[in-house]
PDB file of C-alpha atoms and ligand atoms in Angstrom:
ATOM      1  CA  MET A   1       5.581  25.165 113.834  1.00 76.00           C
ATOM      2  CA  SER A   2       4.169  26.322 117.184  1.00 94.00           C
ATOM      3  CA  THR A   3       0.475  26.861 117.414  1.00 97.00           C
ATOM      4  CA  ARG A   4      -2.033  28.073 120.054  1.00 98.00           C
ATOM      5  CA  PRO A   5      -5.252  26.060 120.386  1.00 98.00           C
ATOM      6  CA  LEU A   6      -7.306  28.969 121.818  1.00 98.00           C
ATOM      7  CA  PRO A   7      -7.045  32.791 120.907  1.00 98.00           C
ATOM      8  CA  ASN A   8      -5.404  35.584 122.865  1.00 98.00           C
ATOM      9  CA  ILE A   9      -7.590  38.597 123.484  1.00 98.00           C
ATOM     10  CA  ILE A  10      -6.710  42.144 124.612  1.00 98.00           C
ATOM     11  CA  ILE A  11      -9.407  43.875 126.615  1.00 98.00           C
ATOM     12  CA  THR A  12      -8.246  47.435 126.716  1.00 98.00           C
ATOM     13  CA  GLY A  13      -9.554  50.980 127.383  1.00 98.00           C
ATOM     14  CA  THR A  14      -9.040  54.055 129.478  1.00 97.00           C
ATOM     15  CA  PRO A  15      -8.736  53.359 133.242  1.00 96.00           C
ATOM     16  CA  GLY A  16     -12.226  52.754 134.708  1.00 97.00           C
ATOM     17  CA  THR A  17     -13.886  51.598 131.535  1.00 98.00           C
ATOM     18  CA  GLY A  18     -14.249  48.179 132.931  1.00 98.00           C
ATOM     19  CA  LYS A  19     -11.359  45.904 131.616  1.00 98.00           C
ATOM     20  CA  SER A  20     -11.053  43.954 134.749  1.00 98.00           C
ATOM     21  CA  SER A  21     -14.748  43.507 135.252  1.00 98.00           C
ATOM     22  CA  HIS A  22     -14.977  42.102 131.656  1.00 98.00           C
ATOM     23  CA  CYS A  23     -11.885  39.912 131.926  1.00 98.00           C
ATOM     24  CA  GLU A  24     -13.048  38.431 135.334  1.00 98.00           C
ATOM     25  CA  ARG A  25     -16.503  37.567 133.945  1.00 98.00           C
ATOM     26  CA  ILE A  26     -15.098  35.921 130.694  1.00 98.00           C
ATOM     27  CA  ALA A  27     -12.451  33.922 132.745  1.00 98.00           C
ATOM     28  CA  ASN A  28     -15.211  32.799 135.208  1.00 98.00           C
ATOM     29  CA  GLU A  29     -17.438  31.572 132.354  1.00 97.00           C
ATOM     30  CA  LEU A  30     -14.623  30.029 130.332  1.00 98.00           C
ATOM     31  CA  GLY A  31     -12.296  28.250 132.770  1.00 96.00           C
ATOM     32  CA  ALA A  32      -9.752  27.515 129.974  1.00 98.00           C
ATOM     33  CA  PHE A  33      -8.909  31.232 129.815  1.00 98.00           C
ATOM     34  CA  THR A  34      -6.439  33.114 132.015  1.00 98.00           C
ATOM     35  CA  HIS A  35      -6.963  36.676 132.974  1.00 98.00           C
ATOM     36  CA  ILE A  36      -3.712  38.600 133.128  1.00 98.00           C
ATOM     37  CA  ASN A  37      -3.922  42.060 134.727  1.00 98.00           C
ATOM     38  CA  VAL A  38      -0.745  43.537 133.323  1.00 97.00           C
ATOM     39  CA  THR A  39      -0.026  45.840 136.249  1.00 94.00           C
ATOM     40  CA  ASP A  40      -0.049  42.928 138.633  1.00 96.00           C
ATOM     41  CA  PHE A  41       1.899  40.840 136.160  1.00 97.00           C
ATOM     42  CA  ALA A  42       4.593  43.513 135.826  1.00 96.00           C
ATOM     43  CA  LYS A  43       4.748  43.683 139.604  1.00 94.00           C
ATOM     44  CA  GLU A  44       5.208  39.881 140.100  1.00 96.00           C
ATOM     45  CA  HIS A  45       7.819  39.686 137.265  1.00 96.00           C
ATOM     46  CA  ASP A  46       9.659  42.765 138.216  1.00 94.00           C
ATOM     47  CA  CYS A  47       9.070  44.506 134.799  1.00 95.00           C
ATOM     48  CA  PHE A  48       9.497  48.062 136.096  1.00 93.00           C
ATOM     49  CA  ASP A  49      12.069  50.579 135.053  1.00 90.00           C
ATOM     50  CA  GLY A  50      11.717  53.491 137.535  1.00 89.00           C
ATOM     51  CA  TYR A  51       8.958  55.486 139.125  1.00 90.00           C
ATOM     52  CA  ASP A  52       6.989  58.361 137.721  1.00 86.00           C
ATOM     53  CA  GLU A  53       6.657  60.861 140.658  1.00 84.00           C
ATOM     54  CA  GLU A  54       4.134  63.013 138.911  1.00 77.00           C
ATOM     55  CA  ARG A  55       1.747  60.147 138.056  1.00 73.00           C
ATOM     56  CA  LYS A  56       2.522  58.222 141.226  1.00 74.00           C
ATOM     57  CA  SER A  57       2.967  55.084 139.204  1.00 81.00           C
ATOM     58  CA  HIS A  58       5.771  52.628 138.122  1.00 87.00           C
ATOM     59  CA  ILE A  59       7.213  52.940 134.617  1.00 93.00           C
ATOM     60  CA  VAL A  60       6.898  49.500 132.931  1.00 94.00           C
ATOM     61  CA  ASP A  61       9.833  48.185 131.050  1.00 96.00           C
ATOM     62  CA  GLU A  62       7.790  47.047 127.970  1.00 95.00           C
ATOM     63  CA  ASP A  63      10.545  44.900 126.481  1.00 96.00           C
ATOM     64  CA  LYS A  64      10.888  42.964 129.657  1.00 96.00           C
ATOM     65  CA  LEU A  65       7.126  42.650 129.943  1.00 97.00           C
ATOM     66  CA  VAL A  66       6.641  41.355 126.558  1.00 97.00           C
ATOM     67  CA  ASP A  67       9.551  38.874 126.982  1.00 97.00           C
ATOM     68  CA  ALA A  68       7.887  37.529 130.132  1.00 97.00           C
ATOM     69  CA  MET A  69       4.567  37.285 128.631  1.00 98.00           C
ATOM     70  CA  GLU A  70       5.460  35.832 125.226  1.00 97.00           C
ATOM     71  CA  PRO A  71       5.716  32.177 126.480  1.00 97.00           C
ATOM     72  CA  LEU A  72       2.190  32.481 127.938  1.00 98.00           C
ATOM     73  CA  LEU A  73       0.837  34.040 124.853  1.00 98.00           C
ATOM     74  CA  GLU A  74       2.276  31.268 122.715  1.00 98.00           C
ATOM     75  CA  ARG A  75       0.224  28.745 124.742  1.00 98.00           C
ATOM     76  CA  GLY A  76      -2.868  30.855 124.037  1.00 98.00           C
ATOM     77  CA  ALA A  77      -6.188  31.443 125.973  1.00 98.00           C
ATOM     78  CA  ILE A  78      -4.923  34.660 127.614  1.00 98.00           C
ATOM     79  CA  LEU A  79      -7.087  37.662 128.419  1.00 98.00           C
ATOM     80  CA  ILE A  80      -4.819  40.691 128.554  1.00 98.00           C
ATOM     81  CA  ASP A  81      -6.156  43.450 130.777  1.00 98.00           C
ATOM     82  CA  TRP A  82      -4.272  46.772 130.289  1.00 97.00           C
ATOM     83  CA  HIS A  83      -4.842  50.285 128.970  1.00 94.00           C
ATOM     84  CA  ALA A  84      -1.718  50.091 126.769  1.00 91.00           C
ATOM     85  CA  ASN A  85      -2.156  47.618 123.955  1.00 86.00           C
ATOM     86  CA  ASP A  86       0.105  48.064 120.934  1.00 91.00           C
ATOM     87  CA  LEU A  87       3.239  46.514 122.460  1.00 94.00           C
ATOM     88  CA  PHE A  88       2.163  42.908 122.215  1.00 97.00           C
ATOM     89  CA  PRO A  89       3.284  41.138 118.881  1.00 96.00           C
ATOM     90  CA  GLU A  90       0.534  41.152 116.312  1.00 96.00           C
ATOM     91  CA  ARG A  91       1.262  37.449 115.466  1.00 96.00           C
ATOM     92  CA  LEU A  92       0.153  36.493 119.002  1.00 97.00           C
ATOM     93  CA  ILE A  93      -3.067  38.566 119.282  1.00 98.00           C
ATOM     94  CA  ASP A  94      -6.441  37.458 117.801  1.00 98.00           C
ATOM     95  CA  LEU A  95      -8.817  40.038 119.054  1.00 98.00           C
ATOM     96  CA  VAL A  96      -8.549  43.582 120.565  1.00 98.00           C
ATOM     97  CA  VAL A  97     -11.627  44.840 122.459  1.00 98.00           C
ATOM     98  CA  VAL A  98     -11.566  48.594 123.220  1.00 98.00           C
ATOM     99  CA  LEU A  99     -14.040  49.499 125.808  1.00 98.00           C
ATOM    100  CA  LYS A 100     -15.768  52.855 125.677  1.00 98.00           C
ATOM    101  CA  THR A 101     -17.584  54.798 128.477  1.00 98.00           C
ATOM    102  CA  ASP A 102     -19.533  58.049 128.357  1.00 98.00           C
ATOM    103  CA  ASN A 103     -17.603  60.929 130.030  1.00 97.00           C
ATOM    104  CA  GLY A 104     -20.044  61.595 132.797  1.00 97.00           C
ATOM    105  CA  VAL A 105     -20.264  57.865 133.744  1.00 98.00           C
ATOM    106  CA  LEU A 106     -16.426  57.579 133.619  1.00 98.00           C
ATOM    107  CA  TYR A 107     -16.014  60.693 135.771  1.00 98.00           C
ATOM    108  CA  GLU A 108     -18.222  59.265 138.434  1.00 98.00           C
ATOM    109  CA  ARG A 109     -16.440  55.991 138.390  1.00 98.00           C
ATOM    110  CA  LEU A 110     -13.050  57.649 138.828  1.00 98.00           C
ATOM    111  CA  GLU A 111     -14.289  59.952 141.471  1.00 97.00           C
ATOM    112  CA  LYS A 112     -15.708  57.014 143.344  1.00 97.00           C
ATOM    113  CA  ARG A 113     -12.315  55.356 143.309  1.00 95.00           C
ATOM    114  CA  GLY A 114     -10.834  58.393 144.966  1.00 96.00           C
ATOM    115  CA  TYR A 115      -8.658  59.538 142.064  1.00 93.00           C
ATOM    116  CA  ALA A 116      -7.024  62.885 142.390  1.00 92.00           C
ATOM    117  CA  GLN A 117      -8.548  65.650 140.246  1.00 95.00           C
ATOM    118  CA  ASN A 118      -5.550  65.757 137.795  1.00 92.00           C
ATOM    119  CA  LYS A 119      -5.733  61.989 137.336  1.00 92.00           C
ATOM    120  CA  ILE A 120      -9.530  62.159 136.634  1.00 96.00           C
ATOM    121  CA  ASP A 121      -8.984  65.012 134.157  1.00 97.00           C
ATOM    122  CA  GLU A 122      -6.174  63.185 132.420  1.00 95.00           C
ATOM    123  CA  ASN A 123      -8.251  59.966 132.008  1.00 96.00           C
ATOM    124  CA  ILE A 124     -11.307  61.869 130.688  1.00 98.00           C
ATOM    125  CA  ASP A 125      -9.106  63.654 128.124  1.00 97.00           C
ATOM    126  CA  CYS A 126      -7.734  60.296 127.159  1.00 97.00           C
ATOM    127  CA  GLU A 127     -11.223  58.922 126.664  1.00 97.00           C
ATOM    128  CA  ILE A 128     -12.521  61.927 124.801  1.00 97.00           C
ATOM    129  CA  MET A 129      -9.433  61.854 122.415  1.00 97.00           C
ATOM    130  CA  GLY A 130      -9.889  58.063 121.778  1.00 97.00           C
ATOM    131  CA  ILE A 131      -6.256  57.509 122.596  1.00 97.00           C
ATOM    132  CA  VAL A 132      -6.544  53.821 123.414  1.00 97.00           C
ATOM    133  CA  LEU A 133      -8.688  53.187 120.297  1.00 98.00           C
ATOM    134  CA  ASN A 134      -6.183  54.985 118.083  1.00 97.00           C
ATOM    135  CA  GLU A 135      -3.353  53.016 119.549  1.00 97.00           C
ATOM    136  CA  ALA A 136      -5.138  49.810 118.912  1.00 98.00           C
ATOM    137  CA  ARG A 137      -5.970  50.703 115.347  1.00 97.00           C
ATOM    138  CA  GLU A 138      -2.389  51.692 114.718  1.00 97.00           C
ATOM    139  CA  GLY A 139      -1.062  48.442 116.251  1.00 96.00           C
ATOM    140  CA  TYR A 140      -3.396  45.797 114.772  1.00 97.00           C
ATOM    141  CA  ALA A 141      -5.293  44.923 111.703  1.00 97.00           C
ATOM    142  CA  GLU A 142      -8.608  46.784 111.444  1.00 95.00           C
ATOM    143  CA  GLU A 143     -10.728  43.627 111.397  1.00 96.00           C
ATOM    144  CA  ILE A 144      -9.536  42.450 114.765  1.00 97.00           C
ATOM    145  CA  VAL A 145     -10.223  45.690 116.705  1.00 98.00           C
ATOM    146  CA  VAL A 146     -13.678  46.211 118.068  1.00 98.00           C
ATOM    147  CA  GLU A 147     -15.008  49.022 120.142  1.00 98.00           C
ATOM    148  CA  LEU A 148     -17.696  48.231 122.675  1.00 98.00           C
ATOM    149  CA  ASP A 149     -19.775  50.400 124.982  1.00 98.00           C
ATOM    150  CA  SER A 150     -19.254  49.870 128.786  1.00 98.00           C
ATOM    151  CA  ASN A 151     -21.683  52.164 130.466  1.00 98.00           C
ATOM    152  CA  SER A 152     -23.865  49.701 132.328  1.00 98.00           C
ATOM    153  CA  VAL A 153     -24.026  46.298 133.896  1.00 98.00           C
ATOM    154  CA  GLU A 154     -26.168  45.216 130.862  1.00 98.00           C
ATOM    155  CA  ASP A 155     -23.285  46.319 128.638  1.00 98.00           C
ATOM    156  CA  ILE A 156     -20.889  43.980 130.499  1.00 98.00           C
ATOM    157  CA  GLU A 157     -23.396  41.098 130.066  1.00 98.00           C
ATOM    158  CA  SER A 158     -23.874  41.619 126.344  1.00 98.00           C
ATOM    159  CA  ASN A 159     -20.149  42.295 125.681  1.00 98.00           C
ATOM    160  CA  VAL A 160     -19.131  39.108 127.492  1.00 98.00           C
ATOM    161  CA  GLU A 161     -21.684  37.175 125.548  1.00 98.00           C
ATOM    162  CA  ARG A 162     -20.342  38.689 122.305  1.00 98.00           C
ATOM    163  CA  VAL A 163     -16.694  37.817 123.167  1.00 98.00           C
ATOM    164  CA  ILE A 164     -17.680  34.206 124.073  1.00 98.00           C
ATOM    165  CA  SER A 165     -19.555  33.836 120.890  1.00 98.00           C
ATOM    166  CA  TRP A 166     -16.597  35.261 118.921  1.00 98.00           C
ATOM    167  CA  ILE A 167     -14.398  32.661 120.716  1.00 98.00           C
ATOM    168  CA  ASP A 168     -16.725  29.863 119.577  1.00 98.00           C
ATOM    169  CA  THR A 169     -16.430  31.084 115.923  1.00 98.00           C
ATOM    170  CA  TRP A 170     -12.632  31.388 116.215  1.00 98.00           C
ATOM    171  CA  LYS A 171     -12.496  27.703 117.339  1.00 98.00           C
ATOM    172  CA  LEU A 172     -14.653  26.629 114.391  1.00 98.00           C
ATOM    173  CA  ASN A 173     -12.470  28.599 111.955  1.00 97.00           C
ATOM    174  CA  ASN A 174      -9.204  27.389 113.481  1.00 97.00           C
ATOM    175  CA  PRO A 175      -9.733  23.687 114.272  1.00 97.00           C
ATOM    176  CA  LEU A 176      -5.957  23.191 114.385  1.00 96.00           C
ATOM    177  CA  GLY A 177      -5.292  26.371 116.303  1.00 97.00           C
ATOM    178  CA  ALA A 178      -3.499  29.467 115.058  1.00 97.00           C
ATOM    179  CA  SER A 179       0.126  29.829 114.155  1.00 96.00           C
ATOM    180  CA  ASN A 180       2.510  31.680 116.510  1.00 96.00           C
ATOM    181  CA  GLU A 181       4.759  32.478 113.642  1.00 92.00           C
ATOM    182  CA  LEU A 182       4.623  35.628 111.494  1.00 81.00           C
ATOM    183  CA  SER A 183       2.415  34.914 108.471  1.00 73.00           C
ATOM    184  CA  VAL A 184       4.069  35.738 105.096  1.00 61.00           C
TER     185      VAL A 184
HETATM  186  N1  ATP B 201     -20.044  48.480 132.290  1.00 62.98           N
HETATM  187  C1  ATP B 201     -20.029  48.914 133.578  1.00 62.98           C
HETATM  188  N2  ATP B 201     -21.232  49.164 134.173  1.00 62.98           N
HETATM  189  C2  ATP B 201     -21.210  49.540 135.589  1.00 62.98           C
HETATM  190  N3  ATP B 201     -20.083  49.632 136.341  1.00 62.98           N
HETATM  191  C3  ATP B 201     -18.951  49.254 135.726  1.00 62.98           C
HETATM  192  C4  ATP B 201     -18.779  48.975 134.293  1.00 62.98           C
HETATM  193  N4  ATP B 201     -17.569  48.717 134.073  1.00 62.98           N
HETATM  194  C5  ATP B 201     -16.854  48.936 135.132  1.00 62.98           C
HETATM  195  N5  ATP B 201     -17.622  49.283 136.169  1.00 62.98           N
HETATM  196  C6  ATP B 201     -17.277  49.638 137.529  1.00 62.98           C
HETATM  197  O1  ATP B 201     -16.295  50.685 137.408  1.00 62.98           O
HETATM  198  C7  ATP B 201     -15.187  50.449 138.240  1.00 62.98           C
HETATM  199  C8  ATP B 201     -13.908  50.209 137.462  1.00 62.98           C
HETATM  200  O2  ATP B 201     -14.020  49.019 136.780  1.00 62.98           O
HETATM  201  P1  ATP B 201     -12.750  48.161 136.359  1.00 62.98           P
HETATM  202  O3  ATP B 201     -11.816  47.915 137.496  1.00 62.98           O
HETATM  203  O4  ATP B 201     -13.255  46.826 135.755  1.00 62.98           O
HETATM  204  O5  ATP B 201     -12.055  49.073 135.260  1.00 62.98           O
HETATM  205  P2  ATP B 201     -10.625  48.875 134.554  1.00 62.98           P
HETATM  206  O6  ATP B 201     -10.821  49.471 133.202  1.00 62.98           O
HETATM  207  O7  ATP B 201     -10.107  47.576 134.748  1.00 62.98           O
HETATM  208  O8  ATP B 201      -9.808  49.962 135.549  1.00 62.98           O
HETATM  209  P3  ATP B 201      -8.167  50.072 135.604  1.00 62.98           P
HETATM  210  O9  ATP B 201      -7.670  50.347 134.317  1.00 62.98           O
HETATM  211  O10 ATP B 201      -8.013  51.222 136.555  1.00 62.98           O
HETATM  212  O11 ATP B 201      -7.721  48.764 136.298  1.00 62.98           O
HETATM  213  C9  ATP B 201     -15.588  49.151 139.006  1.00 62.98           C
HETATM  214  O12 ATP B 201     -16.121  49.567 140.303  1.00 62.98           O
HETATM  215  C10 ATP B 201     -16.632  48.456 138.225  1.00 62.98           C
HETATM  216  O13 ATP B 201     -17.508  47.761 138.931  1.00 62.98           O
END
């Protein structure tokens, strides 16, 4: 039976909520963990299936992406950084952190990044409707999905501490690691 000695964690949220900032901090503090920015990973592993002219972004071939990521997830200690989350197999995911940012704060962040107005509006709507949170709740068991505020630098600090302490508890509860197989 294959096992992973450390958990896999998805850090998700609407663009601009702070996924990369959180993953970078956690990976810096815990050297055993690898931060995978899924957009970069998809580029590096040629997991695209066309281009969306309207959104000016590549369309990810999700099957190909999951196939490429699975061997890494089976080894464990992966921080997945992406706005989409429900495509990763439940048996390989231990925690899903959904970041939440107040509309005004998110608006300013996206504006600062030079996003076009339609892209800002689309992302603010996505945040208001809780699309990423709903996707996480539909994709994974309720008890592994947590929503955390990401409005300030202090929020990042406390969220990172929370995730690190969650990992410590996971290690105590899973001294032999977690199974990569489907539990029956
Ligand atoms: N909690 C926070 N407090 C203050 N600034 C933040 C916070 N979270 C993110 N930021 C800032 O907002 C910007 C976007 O952050 P980041 O790239 O981490 O978001 P993201 O969710 O990974 O975005 P994307 O999905 O587009 O990659 C950065 O300039 C970052 O410094």
